[in-house]
Coordinates of C-alpha atoms in Angstrom, one line a residue:
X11 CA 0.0 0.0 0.0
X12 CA 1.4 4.0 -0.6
X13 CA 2.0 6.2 1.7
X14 CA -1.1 8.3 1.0
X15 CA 1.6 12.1 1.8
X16 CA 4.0 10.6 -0.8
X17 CA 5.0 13.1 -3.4
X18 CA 7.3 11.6 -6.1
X19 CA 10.0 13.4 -7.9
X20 CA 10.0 15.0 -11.4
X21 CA 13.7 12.3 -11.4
X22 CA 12.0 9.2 -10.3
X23 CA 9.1 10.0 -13.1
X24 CA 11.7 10.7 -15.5
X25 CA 13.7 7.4 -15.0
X26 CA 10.5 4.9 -14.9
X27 CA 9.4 6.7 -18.3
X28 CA 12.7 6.2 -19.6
X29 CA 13.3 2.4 -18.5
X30 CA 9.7 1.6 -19.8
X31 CA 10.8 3.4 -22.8
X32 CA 14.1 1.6 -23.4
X33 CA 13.5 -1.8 -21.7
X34 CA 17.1 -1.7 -20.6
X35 CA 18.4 0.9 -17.8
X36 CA 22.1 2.0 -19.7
X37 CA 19.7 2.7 -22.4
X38 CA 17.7 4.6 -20.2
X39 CA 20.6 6.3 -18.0
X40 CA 22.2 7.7 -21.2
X41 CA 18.9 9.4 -22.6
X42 CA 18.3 11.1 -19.0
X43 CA 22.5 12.0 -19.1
X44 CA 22.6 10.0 -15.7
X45 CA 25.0 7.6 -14.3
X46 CA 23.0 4.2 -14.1
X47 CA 23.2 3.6 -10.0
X48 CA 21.4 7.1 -10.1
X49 CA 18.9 6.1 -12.7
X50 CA 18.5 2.6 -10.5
X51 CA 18.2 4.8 -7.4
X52 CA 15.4 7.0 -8.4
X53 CA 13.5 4.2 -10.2
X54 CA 13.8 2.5 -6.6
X55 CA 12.6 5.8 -4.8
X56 CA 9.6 5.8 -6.5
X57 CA 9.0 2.1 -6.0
X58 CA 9.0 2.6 -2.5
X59 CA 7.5 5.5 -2.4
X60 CA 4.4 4.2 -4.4
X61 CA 4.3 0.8 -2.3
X62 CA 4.6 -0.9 -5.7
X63 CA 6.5 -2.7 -8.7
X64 CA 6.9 -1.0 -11.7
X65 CA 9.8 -2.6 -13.6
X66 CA 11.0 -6.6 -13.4
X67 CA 15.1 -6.7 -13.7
X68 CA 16.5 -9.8 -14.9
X69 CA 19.7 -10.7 -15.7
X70 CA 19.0 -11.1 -19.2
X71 CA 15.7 -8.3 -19.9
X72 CA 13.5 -6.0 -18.4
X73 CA 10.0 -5.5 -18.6
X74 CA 7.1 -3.6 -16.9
X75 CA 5.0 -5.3 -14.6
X76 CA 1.3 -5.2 -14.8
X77 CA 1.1 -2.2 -12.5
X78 CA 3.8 -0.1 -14.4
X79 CA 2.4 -0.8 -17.9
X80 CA -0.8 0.8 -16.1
X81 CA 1.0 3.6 -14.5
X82 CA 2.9 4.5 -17.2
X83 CA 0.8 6.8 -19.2
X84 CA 0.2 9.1 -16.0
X85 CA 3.6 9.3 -15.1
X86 CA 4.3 10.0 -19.2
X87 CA 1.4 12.6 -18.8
X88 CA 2.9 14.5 -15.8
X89 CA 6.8 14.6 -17.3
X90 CA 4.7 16.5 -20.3
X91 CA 3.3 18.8 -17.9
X92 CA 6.5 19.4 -16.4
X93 CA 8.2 19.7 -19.7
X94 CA 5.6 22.7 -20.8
X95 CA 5.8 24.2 -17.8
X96 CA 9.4 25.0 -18.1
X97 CA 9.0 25.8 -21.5
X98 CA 6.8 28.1 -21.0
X99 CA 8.7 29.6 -17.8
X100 CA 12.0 29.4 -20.3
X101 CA 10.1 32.0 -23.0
X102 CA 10.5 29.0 -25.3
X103 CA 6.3 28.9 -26.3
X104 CA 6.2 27.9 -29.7
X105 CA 6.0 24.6 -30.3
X106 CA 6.8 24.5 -33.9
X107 CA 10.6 25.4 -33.5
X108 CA 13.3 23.3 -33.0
X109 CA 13.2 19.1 -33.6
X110 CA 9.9 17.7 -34.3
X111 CA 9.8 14.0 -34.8
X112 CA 6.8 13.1 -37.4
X113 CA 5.7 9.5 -37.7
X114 CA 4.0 8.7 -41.6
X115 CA 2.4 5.5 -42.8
X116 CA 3.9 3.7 -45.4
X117 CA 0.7 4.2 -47.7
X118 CA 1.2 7.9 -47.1
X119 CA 4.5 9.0 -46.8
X120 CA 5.9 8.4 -50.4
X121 CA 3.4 10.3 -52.2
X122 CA 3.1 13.6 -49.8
X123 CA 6.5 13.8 -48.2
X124 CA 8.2 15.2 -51.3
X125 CA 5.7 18.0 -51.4
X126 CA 5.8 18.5 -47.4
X127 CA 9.5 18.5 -47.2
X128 CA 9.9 21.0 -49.9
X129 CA 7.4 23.6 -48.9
X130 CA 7.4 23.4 -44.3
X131 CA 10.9 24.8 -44.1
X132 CA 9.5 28.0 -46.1
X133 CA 6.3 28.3 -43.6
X134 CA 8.2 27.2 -41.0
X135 CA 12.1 28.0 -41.0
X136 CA 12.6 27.3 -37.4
X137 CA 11.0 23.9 -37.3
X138 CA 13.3 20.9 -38.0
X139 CA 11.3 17.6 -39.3
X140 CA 12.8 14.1 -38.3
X141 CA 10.1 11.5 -40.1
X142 CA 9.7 7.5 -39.1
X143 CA 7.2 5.7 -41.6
X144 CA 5.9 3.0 -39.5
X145 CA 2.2 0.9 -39.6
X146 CA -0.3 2.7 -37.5
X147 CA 0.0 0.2 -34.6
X148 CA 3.8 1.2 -33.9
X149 CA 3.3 4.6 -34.8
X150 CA 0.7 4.8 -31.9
X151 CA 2.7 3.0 -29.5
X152 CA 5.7 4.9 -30.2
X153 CA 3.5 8.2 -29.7
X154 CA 2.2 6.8 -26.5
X155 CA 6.0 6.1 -25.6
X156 CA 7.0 9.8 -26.2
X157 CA 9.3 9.0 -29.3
X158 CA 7.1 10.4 -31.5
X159 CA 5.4 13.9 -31.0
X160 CA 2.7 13.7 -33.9
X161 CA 2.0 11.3 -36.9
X162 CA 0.1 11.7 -39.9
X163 CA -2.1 8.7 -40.6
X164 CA -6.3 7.3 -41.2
X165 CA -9.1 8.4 -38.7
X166 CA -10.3 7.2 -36.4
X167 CA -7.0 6.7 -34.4
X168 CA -9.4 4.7 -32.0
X169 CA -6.6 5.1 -29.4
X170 CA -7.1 6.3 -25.9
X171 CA -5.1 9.4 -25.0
X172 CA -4.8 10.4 -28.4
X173 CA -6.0 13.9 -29.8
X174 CA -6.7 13.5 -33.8
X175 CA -6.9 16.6 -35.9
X176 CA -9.2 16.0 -39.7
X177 CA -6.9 17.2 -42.4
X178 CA -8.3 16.0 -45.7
X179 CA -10.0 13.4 -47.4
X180 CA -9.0 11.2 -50.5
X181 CA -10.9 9.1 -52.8
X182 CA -9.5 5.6 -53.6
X183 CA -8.7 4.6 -56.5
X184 CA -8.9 0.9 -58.8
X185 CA -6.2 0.0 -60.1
X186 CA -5.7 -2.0 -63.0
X187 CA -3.7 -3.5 -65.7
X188 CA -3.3 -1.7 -68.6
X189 CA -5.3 -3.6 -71.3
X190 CA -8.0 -4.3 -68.4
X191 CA -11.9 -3.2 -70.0
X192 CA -12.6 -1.8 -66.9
X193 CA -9.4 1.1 -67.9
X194 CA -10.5 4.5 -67.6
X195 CA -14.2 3.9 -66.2
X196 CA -15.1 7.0 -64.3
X197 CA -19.0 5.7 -62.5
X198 CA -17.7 1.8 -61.2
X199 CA -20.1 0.5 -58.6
X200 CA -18.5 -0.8 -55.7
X201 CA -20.3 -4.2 -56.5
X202 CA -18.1 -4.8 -59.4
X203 CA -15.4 -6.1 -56.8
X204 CA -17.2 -9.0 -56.5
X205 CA -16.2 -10.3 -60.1
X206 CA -12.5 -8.8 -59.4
X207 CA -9.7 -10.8 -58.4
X208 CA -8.4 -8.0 -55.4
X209 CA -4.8 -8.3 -53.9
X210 CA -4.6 -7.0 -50.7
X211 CA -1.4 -5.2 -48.8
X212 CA 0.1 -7.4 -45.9
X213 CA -1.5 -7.5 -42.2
X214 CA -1.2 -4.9 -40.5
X215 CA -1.7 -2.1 -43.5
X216 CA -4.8 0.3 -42.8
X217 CA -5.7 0.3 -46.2
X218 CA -5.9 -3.7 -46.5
X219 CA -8.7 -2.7 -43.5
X220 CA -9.6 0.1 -45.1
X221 CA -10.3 -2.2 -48.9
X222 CA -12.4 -5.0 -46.5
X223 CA -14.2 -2.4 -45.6
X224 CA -15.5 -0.6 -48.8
X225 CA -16.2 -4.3 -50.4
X226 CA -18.4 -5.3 -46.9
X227 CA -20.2 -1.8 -47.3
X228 CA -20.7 -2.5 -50.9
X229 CA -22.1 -5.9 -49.7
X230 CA -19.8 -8.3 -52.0
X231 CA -17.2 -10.9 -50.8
X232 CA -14.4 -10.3 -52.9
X233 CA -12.4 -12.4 -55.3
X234 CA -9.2 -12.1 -52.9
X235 CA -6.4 -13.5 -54.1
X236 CA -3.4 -14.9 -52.2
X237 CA -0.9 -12.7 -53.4
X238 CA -0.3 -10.1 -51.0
X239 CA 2.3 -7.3 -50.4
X240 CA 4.3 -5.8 -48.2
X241 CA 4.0 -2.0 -49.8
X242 CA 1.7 -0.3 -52.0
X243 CA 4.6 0.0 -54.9
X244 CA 4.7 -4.3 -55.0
X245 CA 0.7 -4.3 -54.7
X246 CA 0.5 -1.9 -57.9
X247 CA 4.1 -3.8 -59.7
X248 CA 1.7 -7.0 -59.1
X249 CA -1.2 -5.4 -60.8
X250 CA 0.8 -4.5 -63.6
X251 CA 1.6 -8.5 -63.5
X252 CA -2.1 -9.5 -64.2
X253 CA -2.2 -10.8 -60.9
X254 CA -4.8 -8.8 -60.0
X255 CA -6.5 -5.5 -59.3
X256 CA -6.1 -3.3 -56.2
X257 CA -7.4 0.0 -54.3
X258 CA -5.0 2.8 -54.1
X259 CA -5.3 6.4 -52.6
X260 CA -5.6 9.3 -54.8
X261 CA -2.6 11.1 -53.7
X262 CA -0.7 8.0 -55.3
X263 CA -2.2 7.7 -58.3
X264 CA 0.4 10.2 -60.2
X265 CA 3.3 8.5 -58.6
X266 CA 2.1 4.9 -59.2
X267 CA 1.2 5.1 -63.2
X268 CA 3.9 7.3 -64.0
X269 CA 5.5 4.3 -65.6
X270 CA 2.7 3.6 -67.9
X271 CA 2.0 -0.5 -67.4
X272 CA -0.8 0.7 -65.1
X273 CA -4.7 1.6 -65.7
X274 CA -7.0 3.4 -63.4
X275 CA -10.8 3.4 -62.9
X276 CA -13.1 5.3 -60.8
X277 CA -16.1 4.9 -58.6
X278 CA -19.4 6.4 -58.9
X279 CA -20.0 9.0 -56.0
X280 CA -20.3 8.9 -53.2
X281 CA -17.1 7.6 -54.1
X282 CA -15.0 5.3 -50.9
X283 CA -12.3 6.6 -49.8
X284 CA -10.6 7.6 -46.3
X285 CA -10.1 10.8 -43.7
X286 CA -6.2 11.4 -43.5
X287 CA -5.3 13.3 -40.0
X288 CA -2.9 14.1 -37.5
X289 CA -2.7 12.5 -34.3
X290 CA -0.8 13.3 -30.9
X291 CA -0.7 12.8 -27.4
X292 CA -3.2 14.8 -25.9
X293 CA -1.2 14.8 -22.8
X294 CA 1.4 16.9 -24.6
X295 CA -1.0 20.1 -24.1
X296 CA 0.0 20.9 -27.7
X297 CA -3.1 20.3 -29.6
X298 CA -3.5 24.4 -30.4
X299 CA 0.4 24.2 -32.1
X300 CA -0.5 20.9 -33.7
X301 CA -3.6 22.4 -35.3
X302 CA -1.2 24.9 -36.5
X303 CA 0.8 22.7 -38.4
X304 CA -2.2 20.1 -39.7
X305 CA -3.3 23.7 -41.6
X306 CA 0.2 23.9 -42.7
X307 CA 0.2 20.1 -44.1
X308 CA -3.1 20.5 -45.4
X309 CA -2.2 23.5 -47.5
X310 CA 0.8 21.5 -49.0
X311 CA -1.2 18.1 -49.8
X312 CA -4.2 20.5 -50.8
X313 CA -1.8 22.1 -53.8
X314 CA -1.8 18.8 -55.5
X315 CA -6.2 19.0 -56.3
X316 CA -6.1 15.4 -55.4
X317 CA -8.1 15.3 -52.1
X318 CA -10.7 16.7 -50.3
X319 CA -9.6 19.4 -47.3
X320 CA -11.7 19.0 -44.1
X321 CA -13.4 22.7 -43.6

């Protein structure tokens, strides 16, 4: 049981968060600039302190126990707090300055990234991008972990903790091979799937969830084929096989037939497609800065006329 006049330390926060970060404490120590008997010592104060066990030390690992993996976004919550508190105390406000680590899903990044990194540093000079493409699990697990500070990805995140900000919306796309009869079709009924032999990207993808989802709202069971793929690029490289046919996003549609082996054909409205936002820990008390830079991101996307911005 806690001593109920406890008050733990801003240290022993700072070195749970960063062994349940790390999983190993010279990781940890280093990241904090600590030795690692002072990392081990406040980690210990605050297990005594709180009456409980928050981390299991083996000789070989470490992991959380069931109380720290509960206690762990509270105590990530309040080294935020602390964090913008002496930002704000240090006159350093803005947000949007200095390193800003920006996770991307694969089905994203390689068709807006170009554009994004070319026009941010002219709206924002001051704001230096560092960008991990990840699957939307790990994205959100590394944003709950405080590795990531925002992501760009499909709504609903669905995640607890999480703030999500609507940037735009994009129509998908069929794609086809390039002798298909179907090429160039602009009013396709969802339906039609039915009779299409669909490859799907690898578990794990949104957008395999995403394709599921338009065929079960159409009300067809789809021609599914084994073949599946690890990336958009080898989904579309597979189409242009005759393996297949598959649902890509808009924004890669100029990217993806640039080489000319590849058709396209579009539904009839209201056309399925998905909500692209950015997400963040709402625990960051950043959301007013974030919504800053989803406008900025929207802008950038929004010069291409390929999707849909969210008023």
């Amino acid at each position: 049981m806690s001593d109920q006049t406890y008050q733990p330390t801003i240290g022993g926060l700072r070195a749970f968060v960063a062994v349940a970060k790390r999983l190993h404490f010279g990781s940890a120590a280093t990241d904090l600039g600590v030795s690692q008997p002072s990392l081990s010592q406040s980690l210990a104060g605050l297990e005594s302190g709180l009456g409980v066990k928050l981390v299991e030390r083996t000789t070989r690992r470490v992991l959380l126990t069931a109380e720290g993996r509960r206690l762990l976004p509270s105590a990530m919550a309040a080294c935020d707090a602390v964090d913008n508190f002496l930002a704000d105390a240090a006159g350093e406000g803005d947000p949007l300055t200095g390193t800003l680590r920006l996770g991307v899903i694969p089905t994203i990044a390689p068709y807006i990234l170009p554009r994004l990194l070319r026009g941010l540093p002219q709206r924002r000079p001051d704001l230096e991008l560092r960008v991990v493409e990840d699957q939307t699990a790990r994205l959100l697990e590394q944003l709950r972990e405080g590795t990531l500070d925002v992501a760009v990805l499909a709504l609903p995140a669905n995640s607890p903790g999480i703030g999500e900000i609507p940037m735009y919306d994009e129509d998908f796309v069929l794609a086809l091979p390039a002798e298909h009869p179907l090429a160039g079709r602009q009013r396709l009924a969802p339906a039609m799937l039915s009779d299409l032999p669909l490859l799907l990207l690898d578990e794990g993808h949104c957008l395999r969830d995403q394709a599921l989802d338009v065929c079960q709202r159409a009300g067809v069971n789809p021609d599914v084929r084994q073949t599946r793929a690890a990336s958009l690029t080898t989904a579309v490289q597979c189409v242009e096989g005759g393996l297949g046919v598959t649902l890509i996003p808009e924004t890669a549609v100029s990217v993806e037939t640039a080489s000319g082996g590849l058709a396209t054909a579009r539904f009839a409205k209201p056309r399925p497609g998905r909500r692209i936002g950015l997400v963040y820990r709402e625990s960051s008390g950043r959301g007013a800065a974030y919504a800053e830079l989803a406008q900025d991101l929207t802008a950038l996307v929004g010069e291409s006329g390929q999707v849909t911005v969210v008023e």
